[in-house]
PDB file of C-alpha atoms and ligand atoms in Angstrom:
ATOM      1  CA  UNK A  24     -28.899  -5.638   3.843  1.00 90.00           C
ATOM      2  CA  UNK A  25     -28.722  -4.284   0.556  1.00 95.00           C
ATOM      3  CA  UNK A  26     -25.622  -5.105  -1.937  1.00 95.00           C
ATOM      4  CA  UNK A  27     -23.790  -2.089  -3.751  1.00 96.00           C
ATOM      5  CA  UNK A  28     -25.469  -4.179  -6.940  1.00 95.00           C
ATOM      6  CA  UNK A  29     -28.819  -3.439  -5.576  1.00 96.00           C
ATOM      7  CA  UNK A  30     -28.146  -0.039  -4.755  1.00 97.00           C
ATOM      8  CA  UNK A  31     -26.597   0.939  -8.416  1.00 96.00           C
ATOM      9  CA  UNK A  32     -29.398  -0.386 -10.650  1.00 95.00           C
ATOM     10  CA  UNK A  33     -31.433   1.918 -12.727  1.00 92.00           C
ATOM     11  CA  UNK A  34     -29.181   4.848 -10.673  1.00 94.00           C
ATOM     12  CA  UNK A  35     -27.674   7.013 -13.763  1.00 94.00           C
ATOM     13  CA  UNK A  36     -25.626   9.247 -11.868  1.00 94.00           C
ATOM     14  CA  UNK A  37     -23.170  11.968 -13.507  1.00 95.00           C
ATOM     15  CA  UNK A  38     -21.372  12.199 -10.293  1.00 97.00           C
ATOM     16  CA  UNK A  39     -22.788  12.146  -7.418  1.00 98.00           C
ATOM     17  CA  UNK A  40     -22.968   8.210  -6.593  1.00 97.00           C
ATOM     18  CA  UNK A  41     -20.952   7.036  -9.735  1.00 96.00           C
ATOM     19  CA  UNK A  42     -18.987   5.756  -7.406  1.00 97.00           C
ATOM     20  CA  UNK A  43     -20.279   3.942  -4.654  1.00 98.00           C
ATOM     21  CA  UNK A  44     -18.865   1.777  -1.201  1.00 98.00           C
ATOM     22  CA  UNK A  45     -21.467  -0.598   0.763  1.00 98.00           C
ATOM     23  CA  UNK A  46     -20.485  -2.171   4.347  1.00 98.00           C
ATOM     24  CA  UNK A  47     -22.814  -3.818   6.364  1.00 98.00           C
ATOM     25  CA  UNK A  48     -21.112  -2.353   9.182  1.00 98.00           C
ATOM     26  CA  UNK A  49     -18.217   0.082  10.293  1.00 98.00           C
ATOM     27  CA  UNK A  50     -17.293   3.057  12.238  1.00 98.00           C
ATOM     28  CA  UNK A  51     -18.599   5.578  10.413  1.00 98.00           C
ATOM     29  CA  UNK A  52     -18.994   6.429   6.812  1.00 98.00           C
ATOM     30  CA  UNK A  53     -17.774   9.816   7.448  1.00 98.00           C
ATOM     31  CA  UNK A  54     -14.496   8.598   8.543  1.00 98.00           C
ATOM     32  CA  UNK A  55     -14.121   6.159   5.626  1.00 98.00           C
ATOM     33  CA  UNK A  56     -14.989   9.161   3.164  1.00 98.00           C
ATOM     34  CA  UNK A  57     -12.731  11.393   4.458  1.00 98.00           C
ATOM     35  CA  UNK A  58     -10.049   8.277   4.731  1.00 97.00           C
ATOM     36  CA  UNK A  59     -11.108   7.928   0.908  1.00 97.00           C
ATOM     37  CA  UNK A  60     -10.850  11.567   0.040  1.00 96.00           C
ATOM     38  CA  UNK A  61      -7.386  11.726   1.312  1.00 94.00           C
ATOM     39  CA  UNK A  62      -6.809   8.848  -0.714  1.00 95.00           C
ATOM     40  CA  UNK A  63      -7.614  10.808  -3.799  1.00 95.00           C
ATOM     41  CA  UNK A  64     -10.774   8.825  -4.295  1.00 97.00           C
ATOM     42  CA  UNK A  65     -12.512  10.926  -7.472  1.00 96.00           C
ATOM     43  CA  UNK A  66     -16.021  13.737  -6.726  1.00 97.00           C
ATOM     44  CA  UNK A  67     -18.596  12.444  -5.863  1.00 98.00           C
ATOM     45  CA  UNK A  68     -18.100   8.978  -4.364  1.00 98.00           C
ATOM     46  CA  UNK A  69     -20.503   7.814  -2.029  1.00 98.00           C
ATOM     47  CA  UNK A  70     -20.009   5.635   1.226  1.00 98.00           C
ATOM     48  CA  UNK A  71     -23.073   3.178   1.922  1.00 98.00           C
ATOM     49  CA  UNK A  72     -23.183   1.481   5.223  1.00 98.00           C
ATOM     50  CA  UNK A  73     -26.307  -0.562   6.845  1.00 98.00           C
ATOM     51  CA  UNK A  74     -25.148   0.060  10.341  1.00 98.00           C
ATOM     52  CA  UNK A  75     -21.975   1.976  12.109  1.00 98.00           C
ATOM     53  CA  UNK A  76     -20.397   1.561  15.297  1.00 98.00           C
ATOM     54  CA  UNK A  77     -18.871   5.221  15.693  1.00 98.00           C
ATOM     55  CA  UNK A  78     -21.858   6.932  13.574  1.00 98.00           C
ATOM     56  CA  UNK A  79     -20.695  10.787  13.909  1.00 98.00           C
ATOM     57  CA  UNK A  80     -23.169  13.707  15.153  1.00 96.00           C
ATOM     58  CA  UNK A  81     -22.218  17.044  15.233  1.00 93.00           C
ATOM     59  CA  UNK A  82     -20.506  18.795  18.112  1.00 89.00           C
ATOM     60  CA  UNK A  83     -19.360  15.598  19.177  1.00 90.00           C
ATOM     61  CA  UNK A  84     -22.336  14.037  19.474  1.00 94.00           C
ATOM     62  CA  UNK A  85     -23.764  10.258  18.625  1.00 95.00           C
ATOM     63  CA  UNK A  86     -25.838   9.018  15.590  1.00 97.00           C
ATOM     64  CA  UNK A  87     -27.327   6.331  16.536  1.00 95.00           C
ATOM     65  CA  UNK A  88     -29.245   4.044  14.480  1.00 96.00           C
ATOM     66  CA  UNK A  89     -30.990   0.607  14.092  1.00 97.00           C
ATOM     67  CA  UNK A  90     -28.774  -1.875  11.857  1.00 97.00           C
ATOM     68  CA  UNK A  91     -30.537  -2.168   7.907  1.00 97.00           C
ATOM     69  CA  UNK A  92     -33.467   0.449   9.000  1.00 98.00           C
ATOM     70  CA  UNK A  93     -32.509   4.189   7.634  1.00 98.00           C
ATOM     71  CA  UNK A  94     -29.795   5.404   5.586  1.00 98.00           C
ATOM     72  CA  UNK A  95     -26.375   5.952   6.625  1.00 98.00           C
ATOM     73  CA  UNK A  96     -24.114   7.343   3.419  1.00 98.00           C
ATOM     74  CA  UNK A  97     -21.101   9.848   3.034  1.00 98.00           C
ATOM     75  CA  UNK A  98     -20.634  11.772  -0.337  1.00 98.00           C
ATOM     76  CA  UNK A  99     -16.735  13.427  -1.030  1.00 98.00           C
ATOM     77  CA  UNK A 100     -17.765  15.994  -2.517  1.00 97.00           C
ATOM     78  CA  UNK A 101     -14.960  18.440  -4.568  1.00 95.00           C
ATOM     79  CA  UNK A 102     -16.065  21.938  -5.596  1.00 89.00           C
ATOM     80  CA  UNK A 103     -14.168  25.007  -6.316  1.00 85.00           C
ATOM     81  CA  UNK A 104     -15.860  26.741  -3.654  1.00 90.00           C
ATOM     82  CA  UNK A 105     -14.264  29.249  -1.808  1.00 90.00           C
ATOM     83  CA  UNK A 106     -14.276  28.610   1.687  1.00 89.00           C
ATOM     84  CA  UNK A 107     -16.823  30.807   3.040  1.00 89.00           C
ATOM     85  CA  UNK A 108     -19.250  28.834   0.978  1.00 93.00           C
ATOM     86  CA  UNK A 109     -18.445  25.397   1.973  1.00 94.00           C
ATOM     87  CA  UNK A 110     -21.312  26.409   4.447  1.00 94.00           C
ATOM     88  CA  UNK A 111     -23.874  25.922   1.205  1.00 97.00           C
ATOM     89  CA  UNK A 112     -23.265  21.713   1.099  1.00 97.00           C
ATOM     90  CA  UNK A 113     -25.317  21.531   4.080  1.00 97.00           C
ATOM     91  CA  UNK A 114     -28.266  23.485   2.424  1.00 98.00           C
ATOM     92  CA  UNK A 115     -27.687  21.741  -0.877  1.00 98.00           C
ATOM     93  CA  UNK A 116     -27.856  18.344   0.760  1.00 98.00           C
ATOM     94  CA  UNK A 117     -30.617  19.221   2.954  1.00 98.00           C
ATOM     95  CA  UNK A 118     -32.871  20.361  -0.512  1.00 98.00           C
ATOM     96  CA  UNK A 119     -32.048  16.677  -2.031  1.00 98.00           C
ATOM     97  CA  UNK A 120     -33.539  14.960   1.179  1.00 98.00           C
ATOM     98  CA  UNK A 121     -36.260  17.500   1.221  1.00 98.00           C
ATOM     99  CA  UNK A 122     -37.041  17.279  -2.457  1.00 98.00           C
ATOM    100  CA  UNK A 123     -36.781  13.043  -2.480  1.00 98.00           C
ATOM    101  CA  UNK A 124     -38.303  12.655   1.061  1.00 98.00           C
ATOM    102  CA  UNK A 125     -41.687  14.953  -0.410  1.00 98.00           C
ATOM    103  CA  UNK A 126     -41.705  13.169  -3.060  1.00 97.00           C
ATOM    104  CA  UNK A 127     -41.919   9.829  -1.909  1.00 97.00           C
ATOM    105  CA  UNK A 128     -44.206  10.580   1.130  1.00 96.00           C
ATOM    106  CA  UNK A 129     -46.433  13.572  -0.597  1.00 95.00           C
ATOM    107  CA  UNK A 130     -45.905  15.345   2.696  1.00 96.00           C
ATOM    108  CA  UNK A 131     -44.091  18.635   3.093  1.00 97.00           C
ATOM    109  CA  UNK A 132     -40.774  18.559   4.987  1.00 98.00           C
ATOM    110  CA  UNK A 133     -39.350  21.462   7.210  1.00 98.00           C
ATOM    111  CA  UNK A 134     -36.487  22.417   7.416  1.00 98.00           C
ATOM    112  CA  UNK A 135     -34.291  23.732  10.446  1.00 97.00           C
ATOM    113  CA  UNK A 136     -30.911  25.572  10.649  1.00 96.00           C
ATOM    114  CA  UNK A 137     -28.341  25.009  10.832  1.00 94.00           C
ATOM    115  CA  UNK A 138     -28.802  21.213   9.777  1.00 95.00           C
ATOM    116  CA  UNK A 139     -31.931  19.252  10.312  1.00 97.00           C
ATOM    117  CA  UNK A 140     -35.232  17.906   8.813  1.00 98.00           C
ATOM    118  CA  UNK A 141     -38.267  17.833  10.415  1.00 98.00           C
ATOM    119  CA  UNK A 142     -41.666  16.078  10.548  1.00 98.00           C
ATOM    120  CA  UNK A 143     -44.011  16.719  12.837  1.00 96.00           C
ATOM    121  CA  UNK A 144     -41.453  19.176  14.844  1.00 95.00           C
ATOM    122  CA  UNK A 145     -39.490  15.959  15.126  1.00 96.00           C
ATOM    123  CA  UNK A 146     -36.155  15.491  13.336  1.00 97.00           C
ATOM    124  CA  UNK A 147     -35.768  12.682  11.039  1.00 98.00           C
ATOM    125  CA  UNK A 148     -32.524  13.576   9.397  1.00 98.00           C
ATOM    126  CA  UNK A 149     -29.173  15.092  10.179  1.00 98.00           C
ATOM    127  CA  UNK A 150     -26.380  16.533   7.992  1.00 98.00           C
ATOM    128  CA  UNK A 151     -22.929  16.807   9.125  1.00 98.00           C
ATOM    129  CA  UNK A 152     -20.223  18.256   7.019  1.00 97.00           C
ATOM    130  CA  UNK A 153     -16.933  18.169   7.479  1.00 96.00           C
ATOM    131  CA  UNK A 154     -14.023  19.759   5.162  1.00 94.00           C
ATOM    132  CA  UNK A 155     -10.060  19.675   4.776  1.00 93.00           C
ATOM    133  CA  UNK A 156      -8.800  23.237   3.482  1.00 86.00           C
ATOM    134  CA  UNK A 157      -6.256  24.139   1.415  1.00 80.00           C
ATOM    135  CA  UNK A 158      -5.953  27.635   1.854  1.00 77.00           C
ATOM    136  CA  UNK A 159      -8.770  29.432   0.948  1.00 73.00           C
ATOM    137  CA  UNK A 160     -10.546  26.491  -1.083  1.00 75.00           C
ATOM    138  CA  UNK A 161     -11.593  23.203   0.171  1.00 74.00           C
ATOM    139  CA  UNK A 162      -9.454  19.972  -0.608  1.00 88.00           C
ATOM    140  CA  UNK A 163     -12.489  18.376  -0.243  1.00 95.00           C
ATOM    141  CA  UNK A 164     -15.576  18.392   1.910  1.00 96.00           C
ATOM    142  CA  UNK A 165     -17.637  15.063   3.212  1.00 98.00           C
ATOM    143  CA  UNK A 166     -21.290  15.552   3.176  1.00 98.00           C
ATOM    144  CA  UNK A 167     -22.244  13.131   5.978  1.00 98.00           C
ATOM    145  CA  UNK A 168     -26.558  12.122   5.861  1.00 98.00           C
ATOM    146  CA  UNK A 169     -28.306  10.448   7.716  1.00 98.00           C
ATOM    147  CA  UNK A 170     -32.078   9.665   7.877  1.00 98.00           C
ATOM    148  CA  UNK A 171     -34.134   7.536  10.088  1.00 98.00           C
ATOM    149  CA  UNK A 172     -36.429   5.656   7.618  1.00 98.00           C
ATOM    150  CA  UNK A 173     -38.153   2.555   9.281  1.00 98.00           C
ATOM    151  CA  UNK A 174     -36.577   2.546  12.573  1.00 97.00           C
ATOM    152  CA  UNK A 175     -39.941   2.401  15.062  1.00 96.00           C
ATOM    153  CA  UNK A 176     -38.552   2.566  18.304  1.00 94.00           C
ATOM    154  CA  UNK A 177     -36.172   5.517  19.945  1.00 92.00           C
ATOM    155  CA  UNK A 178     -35.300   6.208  23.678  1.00 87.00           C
ATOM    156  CA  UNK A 179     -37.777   7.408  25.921  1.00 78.00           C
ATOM    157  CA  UNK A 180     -35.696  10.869  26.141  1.00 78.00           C
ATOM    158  CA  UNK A 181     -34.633  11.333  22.207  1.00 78.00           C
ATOM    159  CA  UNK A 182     -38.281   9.648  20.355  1.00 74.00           C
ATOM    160  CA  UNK A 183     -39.476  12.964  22.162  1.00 86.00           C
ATOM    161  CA  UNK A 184     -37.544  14.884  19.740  1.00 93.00           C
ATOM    162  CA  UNK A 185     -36.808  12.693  17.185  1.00 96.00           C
ATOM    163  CA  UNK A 186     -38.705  10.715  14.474  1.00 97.00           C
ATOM    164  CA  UNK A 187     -38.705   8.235  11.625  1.00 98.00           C
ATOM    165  CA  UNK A 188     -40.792   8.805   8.185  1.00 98.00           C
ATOM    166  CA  UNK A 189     -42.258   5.514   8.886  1.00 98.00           C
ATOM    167  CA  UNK A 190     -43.432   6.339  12.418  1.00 97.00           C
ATOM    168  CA  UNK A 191     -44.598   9.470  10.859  1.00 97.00           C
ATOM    169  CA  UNK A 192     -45.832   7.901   7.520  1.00 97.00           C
ATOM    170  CA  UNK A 193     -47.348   4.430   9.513  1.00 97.00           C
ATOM    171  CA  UNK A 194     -45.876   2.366   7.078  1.00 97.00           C
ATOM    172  CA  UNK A 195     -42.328   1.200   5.845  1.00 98.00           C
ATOM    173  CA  UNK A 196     -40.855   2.815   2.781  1.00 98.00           C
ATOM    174  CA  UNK A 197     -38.306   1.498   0.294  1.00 98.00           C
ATOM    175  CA  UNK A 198     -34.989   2.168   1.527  1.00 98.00           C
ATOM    176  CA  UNK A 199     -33.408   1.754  -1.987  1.00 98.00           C
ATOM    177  CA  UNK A 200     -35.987   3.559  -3.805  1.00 98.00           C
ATOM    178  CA  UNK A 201     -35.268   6.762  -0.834  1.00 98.00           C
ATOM    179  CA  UNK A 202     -31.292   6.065  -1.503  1.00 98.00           C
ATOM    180  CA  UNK A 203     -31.670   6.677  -5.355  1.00 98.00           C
ATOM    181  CA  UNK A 204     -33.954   9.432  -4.829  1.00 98.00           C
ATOM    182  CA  UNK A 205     -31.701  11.418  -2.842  1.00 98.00           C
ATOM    183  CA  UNK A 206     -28.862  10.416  -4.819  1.00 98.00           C
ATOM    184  CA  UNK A 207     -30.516  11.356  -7.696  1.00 98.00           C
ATOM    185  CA  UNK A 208     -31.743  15.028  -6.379  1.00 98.00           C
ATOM    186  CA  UNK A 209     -27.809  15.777  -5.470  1.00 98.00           C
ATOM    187  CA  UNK A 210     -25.973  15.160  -8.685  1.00 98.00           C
ATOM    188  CA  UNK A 211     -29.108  16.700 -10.299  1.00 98.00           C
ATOM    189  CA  UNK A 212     -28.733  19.766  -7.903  1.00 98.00           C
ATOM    190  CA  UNK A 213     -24.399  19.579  -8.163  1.00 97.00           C
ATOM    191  CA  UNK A 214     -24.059  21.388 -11.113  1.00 96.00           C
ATOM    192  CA  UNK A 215     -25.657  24.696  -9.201  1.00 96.00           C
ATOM    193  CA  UNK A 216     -23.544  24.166  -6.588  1.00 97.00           C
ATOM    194  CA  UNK A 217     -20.286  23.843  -8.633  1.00 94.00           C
ATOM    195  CA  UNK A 218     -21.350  26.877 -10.302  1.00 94.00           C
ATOM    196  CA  UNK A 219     -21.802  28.665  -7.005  1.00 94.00           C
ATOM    197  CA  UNK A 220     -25.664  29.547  -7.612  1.00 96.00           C
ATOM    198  CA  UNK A 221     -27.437  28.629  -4.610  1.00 97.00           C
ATOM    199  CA  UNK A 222     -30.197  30.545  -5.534  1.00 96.00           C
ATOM    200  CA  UNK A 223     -32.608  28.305  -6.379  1.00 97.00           C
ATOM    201  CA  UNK A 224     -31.222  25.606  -3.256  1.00 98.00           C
ATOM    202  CA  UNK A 225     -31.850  28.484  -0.763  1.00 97.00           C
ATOM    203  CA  UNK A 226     -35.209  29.744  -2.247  1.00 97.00           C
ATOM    204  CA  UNK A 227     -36.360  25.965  -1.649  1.00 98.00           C
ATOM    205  CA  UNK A 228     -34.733  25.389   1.699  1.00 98.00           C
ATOM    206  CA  UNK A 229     -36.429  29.336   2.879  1.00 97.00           C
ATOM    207  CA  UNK A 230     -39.375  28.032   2.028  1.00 97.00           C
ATOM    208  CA  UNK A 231     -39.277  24.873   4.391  1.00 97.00           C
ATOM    209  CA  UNK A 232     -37.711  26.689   7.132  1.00 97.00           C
ATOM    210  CA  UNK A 233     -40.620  27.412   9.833  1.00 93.00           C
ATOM    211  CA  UNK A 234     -38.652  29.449  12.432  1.00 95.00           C
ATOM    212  CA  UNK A 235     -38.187  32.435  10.832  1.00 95.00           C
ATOM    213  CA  UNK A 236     -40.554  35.521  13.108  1.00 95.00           C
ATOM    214  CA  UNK A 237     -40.128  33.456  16.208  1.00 96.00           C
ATOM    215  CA  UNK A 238     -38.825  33.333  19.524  1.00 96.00           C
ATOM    216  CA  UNK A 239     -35.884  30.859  19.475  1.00 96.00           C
ATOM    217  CA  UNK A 240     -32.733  29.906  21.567  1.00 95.00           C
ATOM    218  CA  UNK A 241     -29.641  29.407  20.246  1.00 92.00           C
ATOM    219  CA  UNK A 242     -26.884  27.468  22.349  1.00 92.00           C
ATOM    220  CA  UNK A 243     -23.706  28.099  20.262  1.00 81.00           C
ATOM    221  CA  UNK A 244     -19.957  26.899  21.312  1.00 76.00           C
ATOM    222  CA  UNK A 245     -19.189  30.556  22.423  1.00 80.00           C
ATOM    223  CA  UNK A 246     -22.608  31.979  23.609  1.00 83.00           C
ATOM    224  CA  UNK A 247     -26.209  32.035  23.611  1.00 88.00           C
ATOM    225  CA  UNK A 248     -28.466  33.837  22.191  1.00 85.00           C
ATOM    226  CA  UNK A 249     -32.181  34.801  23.058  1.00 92.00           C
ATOM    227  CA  UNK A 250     -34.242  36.894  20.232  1.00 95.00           C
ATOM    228  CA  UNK A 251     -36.134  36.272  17.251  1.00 96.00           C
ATOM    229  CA  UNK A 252     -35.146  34.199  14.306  1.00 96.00           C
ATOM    230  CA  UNK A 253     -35.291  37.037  11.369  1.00 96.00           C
ATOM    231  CA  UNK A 254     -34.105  35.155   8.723  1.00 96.00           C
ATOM    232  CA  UNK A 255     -30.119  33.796   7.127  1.00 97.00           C
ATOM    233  CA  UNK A 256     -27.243  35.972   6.553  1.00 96.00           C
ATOM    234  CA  UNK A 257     -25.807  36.238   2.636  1.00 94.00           C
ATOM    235  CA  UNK A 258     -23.313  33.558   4.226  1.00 94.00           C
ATOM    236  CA  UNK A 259     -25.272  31.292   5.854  1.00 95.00           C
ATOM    237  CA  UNK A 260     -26.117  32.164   8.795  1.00 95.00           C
ATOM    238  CA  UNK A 261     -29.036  32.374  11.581  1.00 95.00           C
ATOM    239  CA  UNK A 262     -30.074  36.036  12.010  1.00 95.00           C
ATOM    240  CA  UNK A 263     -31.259  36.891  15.214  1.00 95.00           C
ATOM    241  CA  UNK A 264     -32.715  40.321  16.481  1.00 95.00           C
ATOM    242  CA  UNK A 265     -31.857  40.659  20.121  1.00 91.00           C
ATOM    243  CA  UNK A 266     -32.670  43.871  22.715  1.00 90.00           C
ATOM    244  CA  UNK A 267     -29.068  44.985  21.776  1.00 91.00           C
ATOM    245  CA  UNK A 268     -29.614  44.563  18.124  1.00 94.00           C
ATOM    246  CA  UNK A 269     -29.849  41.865  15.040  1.00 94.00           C
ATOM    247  CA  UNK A 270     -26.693  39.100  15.658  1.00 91.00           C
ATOM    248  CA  UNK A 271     -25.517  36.502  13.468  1.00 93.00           C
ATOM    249  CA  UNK A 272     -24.800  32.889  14.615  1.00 91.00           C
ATOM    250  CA  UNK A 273     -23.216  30.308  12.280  1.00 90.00           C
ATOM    251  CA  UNK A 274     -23.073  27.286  14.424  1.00 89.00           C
ATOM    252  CA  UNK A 275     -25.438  26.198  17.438  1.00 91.00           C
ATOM    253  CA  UNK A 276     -28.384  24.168  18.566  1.00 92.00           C
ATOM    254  CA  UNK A 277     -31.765  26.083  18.058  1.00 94.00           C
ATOM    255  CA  UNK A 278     -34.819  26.039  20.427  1.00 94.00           C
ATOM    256  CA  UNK A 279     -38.078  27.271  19.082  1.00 93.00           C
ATOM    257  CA  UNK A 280     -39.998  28.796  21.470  1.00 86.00           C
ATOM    258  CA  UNK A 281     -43.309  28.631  20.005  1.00 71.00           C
TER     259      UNK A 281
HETATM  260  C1  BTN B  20     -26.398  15.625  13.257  1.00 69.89           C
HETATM  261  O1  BTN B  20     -27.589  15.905  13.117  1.00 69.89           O
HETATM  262  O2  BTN B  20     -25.818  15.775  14.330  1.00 69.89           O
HETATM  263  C2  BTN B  20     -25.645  15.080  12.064  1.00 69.89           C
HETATM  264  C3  BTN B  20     -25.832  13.609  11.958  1.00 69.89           C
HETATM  265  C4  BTN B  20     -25.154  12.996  10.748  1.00 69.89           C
HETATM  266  C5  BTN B  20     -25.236  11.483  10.759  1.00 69.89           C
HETATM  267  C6  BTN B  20     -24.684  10.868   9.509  1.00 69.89           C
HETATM  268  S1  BTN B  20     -25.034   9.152   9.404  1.00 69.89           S
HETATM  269  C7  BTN B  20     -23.968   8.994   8.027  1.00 69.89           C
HETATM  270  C8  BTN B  20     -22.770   9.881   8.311  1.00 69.89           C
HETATM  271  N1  BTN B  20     -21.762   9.144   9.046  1.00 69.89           N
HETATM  272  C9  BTN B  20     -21.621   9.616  10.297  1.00 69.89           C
HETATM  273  O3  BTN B  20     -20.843   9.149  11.149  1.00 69.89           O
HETATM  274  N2  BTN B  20     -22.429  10.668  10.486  1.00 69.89           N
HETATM  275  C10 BTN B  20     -23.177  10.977   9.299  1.00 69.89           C
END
């Protein structure tokens, strides 16, 4: 288990991290963020935990995850974005995993809408954000991360789709070293994303993303959607060109058909 001591040294952060929380277990560190953020904790604060009891997927689902084996952390993030660009955190946090996972591993990383990484075709990571609004502009948004580092065993049914980057790798990583590096890629990347360029974050994340001229399936909350994947709207979204034309989908579960 690592102590917030451990977790701070040699980290320089401007924002993103300055701030930091460590449990060696609770709920989830989603919860506690956005507990913290309504608390008025300040931008950037990060929520550390080694193992949670309620971890949080998205669309209700479970995270699930080994106690002191991958990395389970929370960021409050507060940017005066407007609302239809909240959407952007999830690509912004997905570059600083990309750009600190690739790094560590020399390995290339791909990336798949709305909110995974993937090795392999397996997913090692997942990104869930959730934000309060007020109005048209966030109060605050909680970028939720969480990556399976050196956990070697999964369910018969999930390790089919689902992966660690030391299964992958064949041998453990640093956890701390990963933490900082990721840490260390999203205050880096924050002041782009405060600005509202998400130029160079979506040139990066394009470039990772393998699904784009294929056959895929999306299963969204109010339909699905059979086509191919053609490429992301101006606001975010999965492009898909159908028999009845091109449709845009901003939330769902993708199947590649390969
Ligand atoms: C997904 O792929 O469905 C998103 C998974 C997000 C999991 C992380 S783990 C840290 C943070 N706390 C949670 O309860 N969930 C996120």
């Amino acid at each position: 288990m690592y102590s917030k001591e451990e977790l701070l040294q040699g980290l320089s952060s401007r924002t993103v991290g300055k701030k930091l929380f460590v449990f060696d277990s609770i709920d989830s560190t989603n919860i506690c963020a956005k507990t913290l953020a309504e608390a008025g904790i300040e931008d950037g604060a990060v929520v550390f935990a080694e193992h949670q009891t309620a971890g949080r997927g998205r669309n209700g689902r479970t995270w699930l995850s080994e106690p002191a084996s991958n990395l389970l952390f929370s960021v409050v993030f507060r940017a005066p974005l407007p609302k239809e660009q909240t959407v952007f955190l999830t690509f912004y946090s997905a570059v600083a995993v990309t750009q600190a996972v690739e790094s560590m591993i020399g390995k290339s990383v791909e990336c798949k809408w709305p909110n995974d990484l993937l090795l392999s075709g397996k997913k090692f990571c997942g990104i869930l954000l959730e934000s309060s609004f007020q109005q048209a502009f966030p109060a605050y948004s909680v970028i939720g991360i969480g990556v399976n580092v050196n956990q070697k065993t999964f369910d018969d049914e999930v390790g089919k789709r689902v992966t660690s980057l030391s299964v992958e790798l064949g041998e453990d990583l640093d956890r701390r070293e990963l933490f900082q590096a990721i840490i260390a890629h999203l205050d880096r990347l924050s002041g782009d994303v405060r600005a509202g360029n998400f130029k160079g974050i979506m040139k990066t994340w394009n470039s990772r993303c393998a699904m784009f001229g294929k056959p895929v399936t999306v299963t969204s909350p109010h339909a699905t959607f059979s086509g191919k994947a053609i490429g992301l709207s101006a606001d975010g979204g999965l492009m898909i060109e159908t028999q009845e034309g091109t449709s845009t989908v901003y939330a769902g579960d993708v199947s590649v058909l390969q």
